[in-house]
Short mmCIF file of C-alpha atoms and ligand atoms in Angstrom, two decimals:
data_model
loop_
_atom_site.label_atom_id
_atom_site.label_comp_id
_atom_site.label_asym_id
_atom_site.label_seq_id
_atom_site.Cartn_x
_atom_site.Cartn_y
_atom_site.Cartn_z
CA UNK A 77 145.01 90.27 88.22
CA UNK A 78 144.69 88.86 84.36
CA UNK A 79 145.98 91.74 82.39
CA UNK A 80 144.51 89.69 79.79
CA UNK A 81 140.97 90.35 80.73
CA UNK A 82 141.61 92.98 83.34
CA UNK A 83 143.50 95.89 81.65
CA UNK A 84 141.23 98.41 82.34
CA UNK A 85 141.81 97.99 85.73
CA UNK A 86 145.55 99.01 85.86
CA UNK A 87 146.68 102.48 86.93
CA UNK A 88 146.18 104.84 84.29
CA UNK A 89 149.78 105.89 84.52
CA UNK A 90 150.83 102.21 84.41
CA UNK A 91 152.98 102.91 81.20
CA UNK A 92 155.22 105.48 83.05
CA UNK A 93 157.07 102.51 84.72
CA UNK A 94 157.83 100.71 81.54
CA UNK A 95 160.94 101.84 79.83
CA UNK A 96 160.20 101.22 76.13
CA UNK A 97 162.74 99.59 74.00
CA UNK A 98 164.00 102.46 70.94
CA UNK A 99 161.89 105.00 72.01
CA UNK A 100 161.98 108.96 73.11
CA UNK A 101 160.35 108.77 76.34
CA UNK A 102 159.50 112.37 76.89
CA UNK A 103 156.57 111.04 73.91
CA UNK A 104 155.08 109.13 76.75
CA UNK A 105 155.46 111.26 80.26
CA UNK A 106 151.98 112.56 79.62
CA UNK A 107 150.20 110.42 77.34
CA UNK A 108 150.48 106.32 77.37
CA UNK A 109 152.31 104.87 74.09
CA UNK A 110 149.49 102.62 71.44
CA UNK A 111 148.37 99.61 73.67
CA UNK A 112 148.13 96.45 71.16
CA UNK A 113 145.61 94.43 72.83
CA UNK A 114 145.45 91.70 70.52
CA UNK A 115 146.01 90.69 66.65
CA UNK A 116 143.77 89.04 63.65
CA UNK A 117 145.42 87.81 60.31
CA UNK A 118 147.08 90.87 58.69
CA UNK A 119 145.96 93.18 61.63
CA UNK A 120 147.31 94.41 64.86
CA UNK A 121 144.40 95.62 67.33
CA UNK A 122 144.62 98.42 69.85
CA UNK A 123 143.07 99.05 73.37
CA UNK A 124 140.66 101.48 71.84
CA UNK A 125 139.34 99.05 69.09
CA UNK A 126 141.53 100.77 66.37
CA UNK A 127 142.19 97.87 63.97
CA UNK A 128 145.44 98.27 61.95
CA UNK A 129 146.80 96.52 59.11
CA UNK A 130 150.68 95.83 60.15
CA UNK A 131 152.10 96.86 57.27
CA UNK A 132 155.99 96.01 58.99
CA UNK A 133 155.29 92.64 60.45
CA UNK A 134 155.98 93.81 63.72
CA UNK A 135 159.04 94.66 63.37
CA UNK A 136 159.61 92.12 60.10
CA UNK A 137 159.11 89.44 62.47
CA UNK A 138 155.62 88.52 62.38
CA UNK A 139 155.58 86.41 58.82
CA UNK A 140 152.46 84.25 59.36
CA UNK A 141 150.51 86.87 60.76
CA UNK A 142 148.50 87.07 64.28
CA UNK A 143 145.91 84.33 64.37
CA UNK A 144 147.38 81.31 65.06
CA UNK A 145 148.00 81.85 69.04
CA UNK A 146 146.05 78.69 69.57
CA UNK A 147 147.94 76.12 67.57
CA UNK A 148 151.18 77.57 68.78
CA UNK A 149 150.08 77.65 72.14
CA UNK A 150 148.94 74.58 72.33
CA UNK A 151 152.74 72.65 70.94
CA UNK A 152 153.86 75.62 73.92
CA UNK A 153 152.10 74.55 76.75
CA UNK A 154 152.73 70.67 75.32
CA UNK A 155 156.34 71.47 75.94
CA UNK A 156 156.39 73.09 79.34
CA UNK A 157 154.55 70.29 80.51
CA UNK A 158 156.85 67.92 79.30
CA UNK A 159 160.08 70.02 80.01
CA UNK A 160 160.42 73.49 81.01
CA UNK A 161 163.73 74.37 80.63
CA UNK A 162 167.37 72.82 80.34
CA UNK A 163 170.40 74.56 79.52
CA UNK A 164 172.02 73.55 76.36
CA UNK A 165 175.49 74.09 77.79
CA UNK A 166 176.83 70.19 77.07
CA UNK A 167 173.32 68.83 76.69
CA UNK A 168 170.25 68.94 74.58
CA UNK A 169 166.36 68.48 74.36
CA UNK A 170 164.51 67.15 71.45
CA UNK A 171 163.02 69.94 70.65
CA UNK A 172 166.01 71.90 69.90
CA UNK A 173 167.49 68.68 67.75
CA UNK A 174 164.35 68.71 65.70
CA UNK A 175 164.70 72.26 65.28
CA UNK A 176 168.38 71.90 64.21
CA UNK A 177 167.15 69.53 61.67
CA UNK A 178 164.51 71.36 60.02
CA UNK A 179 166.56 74.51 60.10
CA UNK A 180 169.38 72.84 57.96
CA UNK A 181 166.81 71.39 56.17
CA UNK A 182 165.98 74.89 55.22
CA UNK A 183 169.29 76.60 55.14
CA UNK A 184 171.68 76.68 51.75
CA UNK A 185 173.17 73.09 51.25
CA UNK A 186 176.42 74.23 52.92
CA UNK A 187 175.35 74.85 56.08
CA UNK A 188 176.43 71.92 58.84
CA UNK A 189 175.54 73.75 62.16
CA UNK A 190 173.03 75.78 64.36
CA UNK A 191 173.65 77.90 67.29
CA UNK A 192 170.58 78.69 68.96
CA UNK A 193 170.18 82.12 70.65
CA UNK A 194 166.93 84.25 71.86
CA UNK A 195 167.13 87.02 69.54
CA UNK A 196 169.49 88.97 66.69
CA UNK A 197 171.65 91.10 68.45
CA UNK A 198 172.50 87.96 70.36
CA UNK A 199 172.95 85.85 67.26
CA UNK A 200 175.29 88.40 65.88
CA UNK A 201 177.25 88.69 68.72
CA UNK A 202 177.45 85.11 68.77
CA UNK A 203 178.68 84.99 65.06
CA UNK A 204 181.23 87.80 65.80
CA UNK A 205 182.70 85.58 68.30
CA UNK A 206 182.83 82.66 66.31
CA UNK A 207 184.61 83.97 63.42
CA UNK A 208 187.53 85.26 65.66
CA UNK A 209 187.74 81.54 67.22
CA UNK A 210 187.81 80.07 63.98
CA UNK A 211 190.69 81.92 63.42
CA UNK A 212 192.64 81.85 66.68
CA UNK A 213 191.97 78.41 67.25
CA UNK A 214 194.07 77.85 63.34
CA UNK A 215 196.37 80.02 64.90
CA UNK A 216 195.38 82.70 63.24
CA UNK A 217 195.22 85.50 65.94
CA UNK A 218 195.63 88.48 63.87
CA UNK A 219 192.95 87.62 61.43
CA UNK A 220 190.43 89.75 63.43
CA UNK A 221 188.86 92.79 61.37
CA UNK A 222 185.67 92.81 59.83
CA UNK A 223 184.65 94.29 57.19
CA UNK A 224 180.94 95.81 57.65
CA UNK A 225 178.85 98.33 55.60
CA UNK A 226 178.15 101.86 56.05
CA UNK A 227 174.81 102.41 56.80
CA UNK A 228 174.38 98.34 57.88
CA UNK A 229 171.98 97.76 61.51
CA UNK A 230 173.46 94.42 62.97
CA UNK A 231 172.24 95.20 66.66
CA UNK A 232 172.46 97.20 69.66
CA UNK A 233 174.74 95.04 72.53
CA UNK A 234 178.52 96.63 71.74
CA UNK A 235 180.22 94.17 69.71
CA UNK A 236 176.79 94.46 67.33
CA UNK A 237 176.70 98.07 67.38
CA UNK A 238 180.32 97.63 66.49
CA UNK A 239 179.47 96.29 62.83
CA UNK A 240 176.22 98.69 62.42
CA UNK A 241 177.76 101.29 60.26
CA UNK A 242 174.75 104.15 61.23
CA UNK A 243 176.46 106.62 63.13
CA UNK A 244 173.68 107.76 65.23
CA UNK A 245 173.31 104.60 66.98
CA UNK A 246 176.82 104.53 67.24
CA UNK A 247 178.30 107.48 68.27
CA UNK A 248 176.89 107.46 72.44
CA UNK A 249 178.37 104.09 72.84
CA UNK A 250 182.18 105.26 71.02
CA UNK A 251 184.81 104.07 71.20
CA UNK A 252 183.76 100.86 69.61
CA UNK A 253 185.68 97.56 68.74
CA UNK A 254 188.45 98.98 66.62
CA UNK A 255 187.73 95.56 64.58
CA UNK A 256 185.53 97.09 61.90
CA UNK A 257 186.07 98.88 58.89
CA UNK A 258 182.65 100.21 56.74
CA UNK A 259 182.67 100.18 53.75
CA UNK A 260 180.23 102.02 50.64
CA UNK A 261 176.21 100.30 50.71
CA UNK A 262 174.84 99.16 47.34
CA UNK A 263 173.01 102.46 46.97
CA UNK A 264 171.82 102.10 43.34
CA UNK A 265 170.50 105.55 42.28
CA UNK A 266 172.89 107.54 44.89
CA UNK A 267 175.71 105.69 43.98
CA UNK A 268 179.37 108.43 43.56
CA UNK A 269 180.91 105.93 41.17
CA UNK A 270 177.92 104.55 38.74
CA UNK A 271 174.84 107.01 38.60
CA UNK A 272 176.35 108.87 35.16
CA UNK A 273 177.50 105.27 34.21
CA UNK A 274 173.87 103.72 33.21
CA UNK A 275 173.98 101.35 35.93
CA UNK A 276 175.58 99.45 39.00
CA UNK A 277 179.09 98.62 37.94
CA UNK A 278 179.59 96.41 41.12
CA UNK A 279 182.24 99.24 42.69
CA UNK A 280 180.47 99.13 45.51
CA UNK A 281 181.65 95.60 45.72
CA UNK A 282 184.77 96.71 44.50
CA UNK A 283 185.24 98.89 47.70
CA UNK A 284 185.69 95.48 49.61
CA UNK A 285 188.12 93.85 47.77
CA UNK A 286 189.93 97.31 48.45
CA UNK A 287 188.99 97.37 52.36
CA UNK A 288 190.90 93.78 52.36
CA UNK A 289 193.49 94.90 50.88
CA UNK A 290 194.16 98.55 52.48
CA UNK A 291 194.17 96.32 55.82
CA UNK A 292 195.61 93.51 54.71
CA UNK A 293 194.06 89.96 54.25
CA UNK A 294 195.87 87.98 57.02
CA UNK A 295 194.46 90.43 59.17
CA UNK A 296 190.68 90.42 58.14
CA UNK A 297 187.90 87.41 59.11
CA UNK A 298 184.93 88.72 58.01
CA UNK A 299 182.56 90.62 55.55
CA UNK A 300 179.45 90.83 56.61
CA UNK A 301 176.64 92.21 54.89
CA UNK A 302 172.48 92.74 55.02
CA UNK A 303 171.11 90.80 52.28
CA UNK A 304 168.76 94.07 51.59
CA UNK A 305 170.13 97.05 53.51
CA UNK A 306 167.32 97.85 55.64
CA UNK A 307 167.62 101.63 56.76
CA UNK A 308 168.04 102.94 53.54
CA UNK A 309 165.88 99.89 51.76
CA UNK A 310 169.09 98.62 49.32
CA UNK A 311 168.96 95.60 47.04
CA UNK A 312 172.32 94.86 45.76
CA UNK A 313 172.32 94.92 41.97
CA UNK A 314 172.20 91.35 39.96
CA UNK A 315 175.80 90.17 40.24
CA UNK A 316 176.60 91.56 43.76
CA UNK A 317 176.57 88.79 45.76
CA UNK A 318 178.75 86.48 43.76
CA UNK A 319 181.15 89.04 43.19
CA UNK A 320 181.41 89.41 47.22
CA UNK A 321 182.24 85.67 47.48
CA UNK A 322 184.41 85.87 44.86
CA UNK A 323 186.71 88.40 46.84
CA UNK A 324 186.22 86.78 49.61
CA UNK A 325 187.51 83.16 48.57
CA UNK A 326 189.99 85.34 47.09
CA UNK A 327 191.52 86.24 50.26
CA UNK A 328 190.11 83.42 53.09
CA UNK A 329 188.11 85.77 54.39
CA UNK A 330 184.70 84.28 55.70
CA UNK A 331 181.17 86.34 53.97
CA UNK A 332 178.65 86.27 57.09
CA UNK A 333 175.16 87.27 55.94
CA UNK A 334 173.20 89.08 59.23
CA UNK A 335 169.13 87.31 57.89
CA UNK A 336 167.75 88.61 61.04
CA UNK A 337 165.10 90.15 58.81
CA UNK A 338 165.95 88.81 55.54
CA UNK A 339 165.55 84.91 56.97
CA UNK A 340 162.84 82.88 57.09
CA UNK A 341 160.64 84.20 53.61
CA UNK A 342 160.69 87.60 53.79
CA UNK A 343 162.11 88.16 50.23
CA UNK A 344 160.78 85.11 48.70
CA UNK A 345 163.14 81.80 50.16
CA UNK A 346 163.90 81.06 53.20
CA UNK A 347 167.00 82.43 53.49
CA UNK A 348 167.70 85.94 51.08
CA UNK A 349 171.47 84.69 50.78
CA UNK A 350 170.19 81.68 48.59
CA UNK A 351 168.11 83.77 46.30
CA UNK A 352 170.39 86.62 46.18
CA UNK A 353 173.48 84.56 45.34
CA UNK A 354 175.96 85.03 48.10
CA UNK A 355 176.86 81.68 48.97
CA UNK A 356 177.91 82.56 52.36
CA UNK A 357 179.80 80.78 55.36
CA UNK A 358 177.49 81.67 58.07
CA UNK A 359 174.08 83.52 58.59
CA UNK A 360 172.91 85.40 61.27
CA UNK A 361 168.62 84.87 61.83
CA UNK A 362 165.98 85.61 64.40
CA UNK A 363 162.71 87.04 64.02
CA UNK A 364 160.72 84.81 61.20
CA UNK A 365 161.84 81.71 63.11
CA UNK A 366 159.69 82.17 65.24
CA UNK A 367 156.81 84.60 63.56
CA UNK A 368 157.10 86.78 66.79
CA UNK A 369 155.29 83.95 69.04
CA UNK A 370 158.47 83.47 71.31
CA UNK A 371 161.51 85.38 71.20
CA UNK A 372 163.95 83.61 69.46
CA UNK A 373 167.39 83.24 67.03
CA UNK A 374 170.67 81.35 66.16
CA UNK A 375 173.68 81.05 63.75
CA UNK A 376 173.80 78.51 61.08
CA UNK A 377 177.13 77.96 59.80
CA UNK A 378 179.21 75.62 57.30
CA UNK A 379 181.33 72.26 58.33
CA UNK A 380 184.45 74.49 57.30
CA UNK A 381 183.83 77.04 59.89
CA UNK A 382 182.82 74.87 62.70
CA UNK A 383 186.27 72.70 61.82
CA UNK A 384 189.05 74.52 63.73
CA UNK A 385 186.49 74.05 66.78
CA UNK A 386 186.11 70.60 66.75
CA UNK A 387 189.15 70.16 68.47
CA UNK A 388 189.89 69.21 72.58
CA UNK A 389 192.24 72.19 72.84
CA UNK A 390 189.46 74.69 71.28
CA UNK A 391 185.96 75.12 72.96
CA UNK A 392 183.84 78.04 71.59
CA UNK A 393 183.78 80.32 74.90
CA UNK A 394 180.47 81.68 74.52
CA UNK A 395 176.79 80.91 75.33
CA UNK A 396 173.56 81.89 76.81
CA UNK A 397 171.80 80.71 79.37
CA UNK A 398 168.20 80.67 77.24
CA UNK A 399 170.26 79.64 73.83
CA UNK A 400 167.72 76.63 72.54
CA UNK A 401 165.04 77.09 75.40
CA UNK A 402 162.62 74.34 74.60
CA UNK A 403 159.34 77.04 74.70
CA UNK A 404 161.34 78.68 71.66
CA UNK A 405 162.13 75.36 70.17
CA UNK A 406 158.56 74.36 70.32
CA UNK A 407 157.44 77.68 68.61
CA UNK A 408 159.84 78.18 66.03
CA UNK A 409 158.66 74.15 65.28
CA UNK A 410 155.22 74.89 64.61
CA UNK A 411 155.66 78.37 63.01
CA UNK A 412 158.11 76.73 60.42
CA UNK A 413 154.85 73.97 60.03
CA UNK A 414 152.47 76.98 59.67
CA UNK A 415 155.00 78.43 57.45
CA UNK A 416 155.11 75.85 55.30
CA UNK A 417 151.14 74.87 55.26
CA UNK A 418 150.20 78.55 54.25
CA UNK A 419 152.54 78.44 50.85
CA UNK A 420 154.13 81.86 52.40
CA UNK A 421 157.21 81.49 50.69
CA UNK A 422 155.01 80.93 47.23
CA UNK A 423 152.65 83.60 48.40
CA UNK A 424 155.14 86.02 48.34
CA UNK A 425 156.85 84.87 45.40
CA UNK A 426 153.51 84.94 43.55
CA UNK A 427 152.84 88.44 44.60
CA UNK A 428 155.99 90.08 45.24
CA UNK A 429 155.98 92.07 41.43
CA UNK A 430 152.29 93.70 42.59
CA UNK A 431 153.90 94.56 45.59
CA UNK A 432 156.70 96.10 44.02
CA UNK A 433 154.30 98.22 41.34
CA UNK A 434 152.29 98.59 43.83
CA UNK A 435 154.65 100.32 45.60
CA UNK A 436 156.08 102.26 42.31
CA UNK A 437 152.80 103.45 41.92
CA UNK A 438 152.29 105.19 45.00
CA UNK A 439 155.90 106.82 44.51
CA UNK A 440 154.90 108.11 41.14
CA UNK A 441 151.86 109.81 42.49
CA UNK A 442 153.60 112.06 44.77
CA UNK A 443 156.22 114.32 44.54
CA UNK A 444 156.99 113.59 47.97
CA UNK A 445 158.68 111.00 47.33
CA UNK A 446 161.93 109.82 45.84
CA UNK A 447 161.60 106.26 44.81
CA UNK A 448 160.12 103.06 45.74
CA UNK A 449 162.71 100.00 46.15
CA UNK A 450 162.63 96.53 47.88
CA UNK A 451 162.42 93.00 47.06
CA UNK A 452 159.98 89.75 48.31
CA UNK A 453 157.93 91.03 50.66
CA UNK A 454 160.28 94.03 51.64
CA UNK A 455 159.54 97.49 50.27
CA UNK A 456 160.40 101.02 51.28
CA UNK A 457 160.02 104.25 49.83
CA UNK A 458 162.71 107.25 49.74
CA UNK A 459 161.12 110.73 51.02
CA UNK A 460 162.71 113.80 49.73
CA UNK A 461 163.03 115.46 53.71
CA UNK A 462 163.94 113.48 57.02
CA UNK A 463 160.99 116.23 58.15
CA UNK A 464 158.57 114.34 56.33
CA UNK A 465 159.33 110.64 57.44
CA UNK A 466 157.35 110.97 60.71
CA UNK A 467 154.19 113.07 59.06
CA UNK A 468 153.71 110.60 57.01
CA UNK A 469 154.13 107.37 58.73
CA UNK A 470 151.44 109.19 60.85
CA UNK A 471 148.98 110.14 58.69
CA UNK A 472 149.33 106.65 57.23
CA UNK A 473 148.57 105.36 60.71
CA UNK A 474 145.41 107.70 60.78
CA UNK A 475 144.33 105.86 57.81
CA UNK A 476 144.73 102.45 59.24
CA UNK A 477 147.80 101.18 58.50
CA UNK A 478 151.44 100.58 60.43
CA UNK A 479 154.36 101.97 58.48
CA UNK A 480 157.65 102.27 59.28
CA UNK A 481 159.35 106.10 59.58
CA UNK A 482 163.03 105.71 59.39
CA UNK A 483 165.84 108.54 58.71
CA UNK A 484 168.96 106.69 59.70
CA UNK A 485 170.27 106.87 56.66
CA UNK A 486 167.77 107.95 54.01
CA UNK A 487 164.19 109.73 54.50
CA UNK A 488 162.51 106.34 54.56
CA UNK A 489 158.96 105.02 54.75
CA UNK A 490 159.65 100.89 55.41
CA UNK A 491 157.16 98.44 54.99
CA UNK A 492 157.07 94.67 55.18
CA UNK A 493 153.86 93.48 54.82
CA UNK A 494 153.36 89.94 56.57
CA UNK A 495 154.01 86.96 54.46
CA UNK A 496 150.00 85.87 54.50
CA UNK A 497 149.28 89.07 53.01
CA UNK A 498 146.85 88.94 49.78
CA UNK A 499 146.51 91.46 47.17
CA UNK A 500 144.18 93.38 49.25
CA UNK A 501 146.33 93.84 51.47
CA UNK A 502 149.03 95.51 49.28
CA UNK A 503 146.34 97.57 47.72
CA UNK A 504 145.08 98.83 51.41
CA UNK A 505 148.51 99.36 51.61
CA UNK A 506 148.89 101.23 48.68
CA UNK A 507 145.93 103.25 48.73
CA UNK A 508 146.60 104.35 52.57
CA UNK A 509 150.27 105.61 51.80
CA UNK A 510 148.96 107.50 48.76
CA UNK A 511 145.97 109.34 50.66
CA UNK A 512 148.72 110.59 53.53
CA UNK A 513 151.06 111.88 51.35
CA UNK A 514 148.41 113.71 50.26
CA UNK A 515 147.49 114.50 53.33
CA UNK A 516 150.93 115.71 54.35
CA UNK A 517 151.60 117.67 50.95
CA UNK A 518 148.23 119.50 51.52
C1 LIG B 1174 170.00 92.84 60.24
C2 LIG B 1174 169.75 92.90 61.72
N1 LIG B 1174 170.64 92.33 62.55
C3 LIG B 1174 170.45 92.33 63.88
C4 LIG B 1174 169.33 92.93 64.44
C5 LIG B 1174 169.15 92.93 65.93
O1 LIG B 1174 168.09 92.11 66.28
P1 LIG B 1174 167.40 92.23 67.74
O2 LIG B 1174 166.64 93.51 67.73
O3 LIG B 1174 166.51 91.01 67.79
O4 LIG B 1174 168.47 92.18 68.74
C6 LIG B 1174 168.39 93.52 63.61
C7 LIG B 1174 167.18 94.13 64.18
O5 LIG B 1174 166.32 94.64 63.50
C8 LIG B 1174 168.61 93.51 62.21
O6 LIG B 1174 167.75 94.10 61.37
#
């Protein structure tokens, strides 16, 4: 059977065997979850014909939208016929050193090395790892902690879950590496310490110099951080991310920036660190490497932190089997050259302030909502209720277009439009989140 061509033909209760990935399943004992048959541009198409503009990129992932299957199928099948697979456990493949190559090509000037992994959680866990090596293998073994962010997502396997700082996810999976210590988000307009001061003060950066310190430095490795905090939608304020290196050199503590959805254009450069002036030591990335055609992710990281490793006493004891598989390789090649045809990275610079007032616009028509915030191609509104994330992420969906409900740690609507998107776009955008909280107001 093709299910390509022959989905019809499958059991009508086929989806009861599939355990979806974040989802309540009692939604789906007696009624199958969407079926996306297939994707054009901007657009993600069900089984019933219901055409959908994918207002989150699939999951932030899918930057260069859905048409371009063909191309990237074609430099995939080009590989597999050439070579299928080959661990890169002391060995290689050209596709993965051209990929190394354009990647640093891409990356911050400081950045020396790529580990390639299939996906973020597995990149994360990967960087985790390597920043208590770096240390041990100085000699360094108590310089361990890391310091994380309240309200952060960094992944779901344990030592990931370990850094996300959003109780829900964390608390059926407790006790947790005893590692981490959160810290306060940049929440702007929330914020305990600045909202009566008439603006961001940088405390919130403040509150990791203070972490450090409470712990003591020769006991912590890391800070990592989300460029743009996605559950509650949080651009730092100007000044934030140089004031974070700045403590950081202060006290040899490496700053790790988790770009699994801030990497690869999404707010306007290829990597948000860059733009948003952080500097760091290592990044975390998966999703827009690839657009979504083949699962896939990795670490870059500087000379400096690779150093202690380069040594024949001091191998980094970690790896996956499908770290650098050559179909990934291939993808993430000719997504970066689709990437880099399209402009996306000036499309969204060009367009990011419409999408911003854009977005302002439909907060200041209802009273539903809080306030719009975001950056590049990364936008969310604040809901006054949890109750009225789902409603309206709905009732958007009625009206054509994928949005994002998400209440782990603010009433959010999230939206990430993909990076191809035109004006249009925003506007349908726009004009369908307006109508449903209309909708849902009555
Ligand atoms: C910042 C960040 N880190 C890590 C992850 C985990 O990535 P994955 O779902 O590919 O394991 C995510 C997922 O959204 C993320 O947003």
């Amino acid at each position: 059977m093709n299910p390509l061509t022959d989905f019809a033909a499958l059991p009508a209760d086929a989806h009861k065997g599939e355990w979806l990935n974040w989802s309540k399943m009692a939604d789906f004992e007696n009624q199958s979850p969407p079926v996306i048959v297939t994707g054009e541009g901007v657009y993600a198409i069900e089984s019933n014909g219901n055409r959908l503009l994918d207002g989150v990129s699939g999951l932030f992932t899918t930057q260069i939208g859905y048409s371009h299957g063909a191309e990237i199928g074609k430099a995939a099948a080009a590989q597999l016929e050439t070579l299928s697979f080959y661990p890169n456990w002391a060995a290689t493949h050209p596709s993965a050193l051209a990929l190394t190559d354009r990647i640093l090509g891409l990356a911050p000037d400081r950045m020396a090395r790529v580990l390639l992994t299939s996906g973020g959680s597995e990149s994360v866990e990967s960087a985790l790892k390597l920043v208590r090596q770096h240390f041990l293998a100085q000699g360094h073994g108590l310089k361990r902690k890391i310091i994380a962010r309240r309200g952060a997502y960094h992944g779901c396997t344990m030592g990931a879950l370990s850094l996300t700082g959003i109780p829900l996810s964390r608390v059926p999976f407790e006790p947790l590496d005893p590692n981490v210590r959160h810290v306060v988000n940049t929440h702007q307009r929330s914020c305990l310490f600045c909202h009566d001061k008439g603006g961001c003060t940088l405390t919130c950066a403040d509150a990791i110099e203070q972490a450090i310190l409470a712990e003591g430095p020769d006991t912590v490795a890391a800070v990592v951080v989300e460029p743009i905090q996605n559950g509650g939608g949080l651009p730092p304020a100007d000044g934030y991310g140089a004031k974070v290196r700045e403590i950081c050199d202060r006290y040899g503590v490496l700053l790790w920036c988790d770009e699994v959805i801030t990497g690869f254009g999404r707010v306007g450069g290829w990597f948000a660190s860059d733009r948003l002036g952080f500097n760091a030591d290592i990044c975390t990335f998966a999703k827009g490497i690839t657009s979504g055609y083949a699962p896939g992710g990795g670490v870059i990281f500087t000379e400096a932190v690779g150093a202690p490793l380069i040594n024949a006493e001091a191998m980094y004891a970690h790896g996956f089997t499908f770290g650098g598989h050559p179909l990934t390789c291939a993808v993430a090649l000719t997504n970066l050259d689709i990437m880099e045809r399209l402009g996306v990275i000036e499309n969204v610079l060009a367009n990011e302030d419409y999408y911003a007032a854009a977005m302002a616009d439909v907060a200041a028509s209802s009273e539903l909502v809080v306030e719009a915030r975001g950056k590049g191609f990364y936008h969310s509104l604040e809901l006054t209720d949890n109750a009225l994330t789902a409603p309206v992420a709905g009732a958007t969906r009625k009206r054509g277009v994928i949005v994002r409900p998400d209440v782990r740690v603010k009433p959010m609507i999230v939206t990430a439009m993909p990076l191809i998107s035109e004006r249009s776009h925003i506007d349908e955008l726009a004009d369908a989140l307006k109508a449903a909280l209309v909708d849902v107001k009555g």
